[in-house]
């Protein structure tokens, strides 16, 4: 964030307005569109399988990387902020995998108990 | 506390060490940091929803058989592109996932206009901030409208409906009856897309507040557009969640 001195005059900012720097933003937009298009291509051209699901998840993670890294600017924050966000998320991914694999057993137990 | 050379309880000079409170160790303001940690907690909520989806989906049988022979049944989990194949004004035409693709593009586009608003804020360009905020509000509202249409279609159901073993028919879905498959499929649809839609709605409210503040010149007086940036973080997060909902609910 550029620090600007406080202006006492009401309303309008009187300084010069620099030209927009939007090339990178539209590049990320293009990447997100292409990744989504690839996902659709796989959805229609490939039969459902664990491999196809893995492809979806990998492409989704790529999309997430661009949204969080570029749009949310996390890539350009300090290392401590990056890790403060990434470490809990990484633990969360571990939790998700554990819950879904072990959860099948857990789900069975609850289901059989309620039967 | 450790012994101090000064007997006074007040500081002689401000603390300037990295973690002394004299500066920002993460080079982000308090508000921005808190937005990040709020979003982290929100990630946990959505992850819980998607885990539940995975768990419940595993508990149900998957449809095996030819893709084009698929019929709705409560016996197995439906194939998403057989459920979400309707498009407004194209009644009766099979357009698998076309509408959700459009919705995804609208939301990604709204994320782009949001980041353009933030970029304009860095340049103190009031006109540009207003313009891009308006576009974001427009795309966000369009997304919500699309979701409203999709919900309506999902609740109303198709003409064919689903014939049960006793010959009775059900149309559409609610929390207990579901034409497309097991009732839990509809429950998860309502909860996950509904929770996401609530986030989009809150985001639009925040964006409208940002727009009013920008028009009134509140940020120009303040000397920075950081508040737009913080709401931007929230808005991108909504888009981020949708990317995951889209993959796990509509594609996998």
XYZ file of C-alpha atoms in Angstrom:
367
model
C 0.000 0.000 0.000
C 1.494 3.288 -1.078
C 1.520 5.732 1.773
C 0.058 9.047 0.825
C 0.082 12.145 2.897
C -3.202 13.221 4.368
C -5.080 15.698 2.272
C -7.011 18.304 4.078
C -8.998 19.439 1.052
C -12.397 17.799 0.960
C -13.095 15.003 -1.459
C -10.949 14.873 -4.532
C -7.405 13.626 -4.460
C -5.374 16.244 -6.266
C -2.241 14.194 -7.098
C -1.479 12.622 -10.453
C -3.079 9.247 -11.058
C -0.600 6.703 -12.443
C -1.550 4.510 -15.380
C -3.170 1.161 -14.530
C -0.935 -1.904 -14.211
C -3.428 -4.592 -15.146
C -1.495 -6.881 -17.490
C -0.715 -9.425 -14.766
C -4.336 -9.485 -13.598
C -5.692 -10.351 -17.041
C -2.964 -12.967 -17.440
C -4.172 -14.712 -14.253
C -7.749 -14.466 -15.536
C -6.697 -16.185 -18.752
C -4.923 -18.948 -16.810
C -8.032 -19.531 -14.663
C -10.218 -19.736 -17.787
C -7.871 -22.209 -19.483
C -7.676 -24.419 -16.377
C -11.482 -24.464 -16.114
C -11.741 -25.326 -19.815
C -9.309 -28.230 -19.325
C -11.448 -29.453 -16.421
C -14.488 -29.476 -18.669
C -12.608 -31.298 -21.401
C -11.736 -34.044 -18.917
C -15.292 -34.101 -17.556
C -16.690 -34.919 -20.998
C -13.918 -36.859 -22.703
C -12.811 -39.144 -19.906
C -14.785 -41.781 -18.017
C -15.078 -41.320 -14.244
C -12.145 -42.849 -12.397
C -9.783 -42.128 -9.541
C -7.295 -40.819 -12.098
C -9.848 -38.355 -13.468
C -10.707 -37.190 -9.944
C -7.000 -36.711 -9.231
C -6.676 -34.596 -12.378
C -9.617 -32.460 -11.220
C -8.089 -31.998 -7.772
C -4.656 -31.071 -9.160
C -6.189 -28.542 -11.580
C -8.309 -27.130 -8.734
C -5.212 -26.696 -6.578
C -3.530 -24.838 -9.440
C -6.543 -22.533 -9.690
C -6.498 -22.041 -5.918
C -2.787 -21.185 -6.105
C -3.416 -18.413 -8.643
C -6.415 -16.986 -6.780
C -4.699 -16.975 -3.378
C -1.227 -16.110 -4.663
C -2.030 -13.382 -7.150
C -5.566 -12.105 -6.540
C -5.294 -12.283 -2.752
C -1.680 -11.202 -3.034
C -0.437 -13.846 -0.586
C 2.537 -14.667 -2.817
C 3.866 -11.171 -2.238
C 3.289 -11.029 1.530
C 5.979 -11.707 4.139
C 7.090 -15.289 4.725
C 5.591 -15.355 8.227
C 2.139 -14.433 6.888
C 2.386 -16.982 4.079
C 3.243 -19.764 6.519
C 0.613 -18.642 9.053
C -1.982 -19.310 6.378
C -0.384 -22.313 4.693
C 0.533 -24.466 7.720
C -3.026 -24.671 9.142
C -4.302 -25.311 5.621
C -1.760 -28.091 5.097
C -2.824 -29.686 8.398
C -6.408 -29.329 7.223
C -5.624 -31.232 4.024
C -4.111 -33.992 6.141
C -7.266 -34.011 8.296
C -9.457 -34.218 5.188
C -7.569 -37.200 3.783
C -7.642 -38.924 7.176
C -11.360 -38.247 7.640
C -12.323 -39.447 4.193
C -10.268 -42.659 4.287
C -10.961 -43.542 7.943
C -14.363 -41.909 7.698
C -15.625 -44.775 5.579
C -15.162 -46.990 8.623
C -16.631 -44.350 10.898
C -19.602 -43.874 8.586
C -20.179 -47.625 8.482
C -20.132 -47.822 12.267
C -22.674 -45.041 12.674
C -24.823 -46.456 9.883
C -24.820 -49.952 11.356
C -25.519 -48.594 14.820
C -28.543 -46.643 13.612
C -29.854 -49.509 11.504
C 9.027 -9.039 33.681
C 12.794 -8.936 33.755
C 14.428 -6.246 35.801
C 14.515 -2.934 34.065
C 17.131 -0.282 34.415
C 14.457 2.329 34.737
C 12.261 2.401 37.826
C 9.525 4.110 35.889
C 6.598 1.984 34.680
C 6.233 4.003 31.511
C 8.460 3.522 28.518
C 11.218 6.008 27.939
C 10.998 5.451 24.225
C 8.704 3.429 21.984
C 9.517 -0.234 21.474
C 10.797 -0.887 17.984
C 11.736 -4.588 18.014
C 10.084 -6.874 15.490
C 7.663 -8.440 17.985
C 7.521 -5.545 20.461
C 4.423 -4.020 19.018
C 6.344 -1.109 17.613
C 5.878 -2.186 14.013
C 4.092 -4.772 11.875
C 6.071 -8.030 11.812
C 4.009 -9.383 8.929
C 4.003 -6.047 7.112
C 0.248 -6.196 6.996
C -2.117 -4.024 8.982
C -4.130 -5.409 11.885
C -7.326 -5.395 9.849
C -5.816 -7.210 6.910
C -4.246 -9.811 9.174
C -7.542 -10.421 10.930
C -9.295 -10.794 7.576
C -6.745 -13.475 6.667
C -7.336 -15.349 9.910
C -11.098 -15.031 9.575
C -10.841 -16.501 6.088
C -8.680 -19.298 7.460
C -11.416 -20.148 9.960
C -13.963 -19.997 7.152
C -11.815 -22.464 5.216
C -12.290 -24.880 8.102
C -16.073 -24.536 7.871
C -16.175 -25.180 4.147
C -13.698 -28.032 4.490
C -16.065 -29.611 7.013
C -18.884 -29.369 4.481
C -16.838 -30.917 1.700
C -15.551 -33.692 3.978
C -19.132 -34.488 4.930
C -19.941 -34.606 1.235
C -17.078 -37.038 0.584
C -18.056 -39.190 3.535
C -21.746 -39.394 2.653
C -21.005 -39.973 -0.993
C -18.772 -42.923 -0.118
C -21.563 -44.382 1.992
C -23.828 -44.577 -1.047
C -23.468 -46.844 -4.019
C -22.068 -45.260 -7.168
C -23.891 -45.620 -10.458
C -22.282 -48.317 -12.571
C -23.313 -48.763 -16.140
C -23.371 -46.848 -19.368
C -23.431 -43.083 -19.023
C -26.295 -42.620 -21.499
C -28.439 -45.300 -19.809
C -28.484 -43.348 -16.547
C -31.869 -42.865 -14.890
C -32.661 -41.161 -11.610
C -32.956 -43.574 -8.715
C -32.739 -43.478 -4.943
C -30.540 -46.578 -5.096
C -27.325 -44.864 -6.165
C -25.593 -41.502 -6.115
C -26.507 -39.486 -9.235
C -24.030 -38.422 -11.919
C -23.794 -34.618 -11.529
C -23.965 -33.811 -15.245
C -27.250 -35.717 -15.485
C -28.729 -33.615 -12.689
C -27.364 -30.211 -13.651
C -28.088 -30.184 -17.376
C -30.703 -27.460 -17.634
C -30.165 -23.941 -18.937
C -32.545 -20.968 -18.695
C -34.576 -20.437 -21.917
C -33.339 -23.767 -23.324
C -36.034 -25.945 -21.879
C -35.786 -29.667 -22.561
C -32.349 -29.465 -24.167
C -29.615 -31.549 -22.534
C -26.774 -29.146 -21.766
C -24.702 -30.884 -19.086
C -22.926 -28.509 -16.699
C -23.282 -25.616 -19.159
C -25.057 -23.368 -16.693
C -22.644 -24.056 -13.869
C -19.785 -23.329 -16.276
C -21.336 -19.949 -17.007
C -21.747 -19.299 -13.264
C -18.103 -20.199 -12.664
C -16.975 -17.806 -15.394
C -19.134 -14.998 -13.952
C -17.650 -15.489 -10.487
C -14.057 -15.654 -11.754
C -14.743 -12.499 -13.774
C -16.077 -10.780 -10.644
C -12.824 -11.725 -8.900
C -10.905 -10.034 -11.727
C -12.932 -6.815 -11.523
C -12.410 -6.891 -7.747
C -8.634 -7.081 -8.063
C -8.840 -4.283 -10.653
C -10.700 -2.175 -8.056
C -7.964 -2.886 -5.506
C -5.318 -1.964 -8.078
C -7.142 1.292 -8.823
C -7.239 1.941 -5.069
C -3.448 1.689 -4.901
C -3.294 4.412 -7.547
C -5.843 6.539 -5.633
C -7.973 6.510 -8.775
C -11.447 7.209 -7.359
C -13.285 6.904 -10.683
C -11.693 3.553 -11.514
C -12.368 2.143 -8.048
C -16.036 3.061 -8.396
C -16.239 1.594 -11.893
C -14.664 -1.747 -10.978
C -16.623 -2.013 -7.716
C -19.831 -1.566 -9.702
C -18.787 -4.309 -12.140
C -17.996 -6.611 -9.214
C -21.384 -5.910 -7.627
C -23.035 -6.579 -10.998
C -21.239 -9.901 -11.588
C -21.783 -10.968 -7.981
C -25.499 -10.250 -8.197
C -25.706 -12.070 -11.530
C -24.089 -15.097 -9.916
C -26.631 -15.001 -7.083
C -29.441 -14.694 -9.632
C -28.120 -17.727 -11.504
C -27.972 -19.648 -8.258
C -31.569 -18.671 -7.507
C -32.584 -20.024 -10.912
C -30.658 -23.244 -10.348
C -32.242 -23.746 -6.943
C -35.689 -23.134 -8.382
C -35.062 -25.689 -11.114
C -33.625 -28.183 -8.629
C -36.603 -27.785 -6.273
C -39.223 -27.891 -9.042
C -37.720 -30.858 -10.835
C -38.146 -32.242 -14.342
C -41.366 -33.288 -16.066
C -40.412 -36.964 -15.950
C -39.859 -36.939 -12.216
C -38.999 -40.171 -10.470
C -41.303 -43.176 -10.296
C -41.015 -45.047 -7.017
C -41.463 -48.822 -6.621
C -45.056 -48.371 -5.473
C -45.855 -46.431 -8.658
C -46.079 -43.021 -7.038
C -44.101 -40.168 -8.560
C -41.955 -37.466 -7.022
C -40.863 -34.264 -8.659
C -37.930 -32.091 -7.675
C -36.252 -32.092 -4.324
C -36.545 -30.814 -0.793
C -34.785 -31.772 2.429
C -36.578 -35.128 2.726
C -37.614 -36.131 -0.809
C -35.329 -36.035 -3.817
C -36.136 -36.956 -7.395
C -32.469 -37.078 -8.468
C -31.153 -39.613 -5.989
C -30.706 -40.187 -2.263
C -32.280 -37.404 -0.129
C -28.852 -36.615 1.338
C -27.693 -35.550 -2.122
C -30.272 -32.755 -2.116
C -29.494 -31.882 1.517
C -25.826 -31.423 0.688
C -26.687 -29.403 -2.403
C -28.812 -27.023 -0.353
C -26.320 -26.733 2.485
C -23.121 -26.366 0.485
C -24.319 -24.100 -2.336
C -26.594 -22.307 0.123
C -23.752 -21.578 2.517
C -21.632 -20.367 -0.386
C -24.520 -18.235 -1.664
C -24.838 -16.660 1.786
C -21.172 -15.707 1.561
C -21.708 -14.198 -1.886
C -24.665 -12.239 -0.525
C -22.651 -10.897 2.435
C -19.872 -10.031 -0.006
C -22.247 -8.002 -2.174
C -23.511 -6.108 0.900
C -19.909 -5.281 1.856
C -19.150 -4.236 -1.736
C -22.159 -1.908 -1.797
C -20.936 -0.323 1.452
C -17.477 0.061 -0.147
C -19.044 1.650 -3.216
C -21.024 4.174 -1.146
C -17.917 5.032 0.881
C -15.854 5.423 -2.299
C -18.454 7.695 -3.894
C -18.575 9.813 -0.735
C -14.802 10.198 -0.937
C -14.247 8.534 2.447
C -11.140 6.708 1.222
C -9.688 9.780 -0.488
C -9.960 11.627 2.819
C -8.383 8.692 4.604
C -5.532 8.688 2.106
C -5.767 4.977 1.238
C -8.160 2.340 -0.082
C -7.152 -0.450 2.284
C -10.731 -1.232 3.238
C -11.492 -2.065 -0.401
C -8.494 -4.399 -0.274
C -9.827 -6.185 2.820
C -13.281 -6.664 1.306
C -11.432 -7.792 -1.823
C -9.758 -10.560 0.181
C -13.199 -11.716 1.307
C -14.539 -11.601 -2.234
C -11.642 -13.602 -3.693
C -12.152 -16.151 -0.948
C -15.758 -16.639 -2.059
C -14.460 -17.283 -5.558
C -11.832 -19.651 -4.162
C -14.456 -21.660 -2.279
C -16.556 -21.880 -5.431
C -13.611 -23.382 -7.325
C -13.601 -26.216 -4.781
C -17.389 -26.575 -4.587
C -17.485 -26.693 -8.379
C -14.877 -29.468 -8.523
C -16.209 -31.634 -5.724
C -19.917 -31.155 -6.262
C -20.240 -30.860 -10.027
C -17.206 -32.563 -11.558
C -15.987 -35.412 -9.348
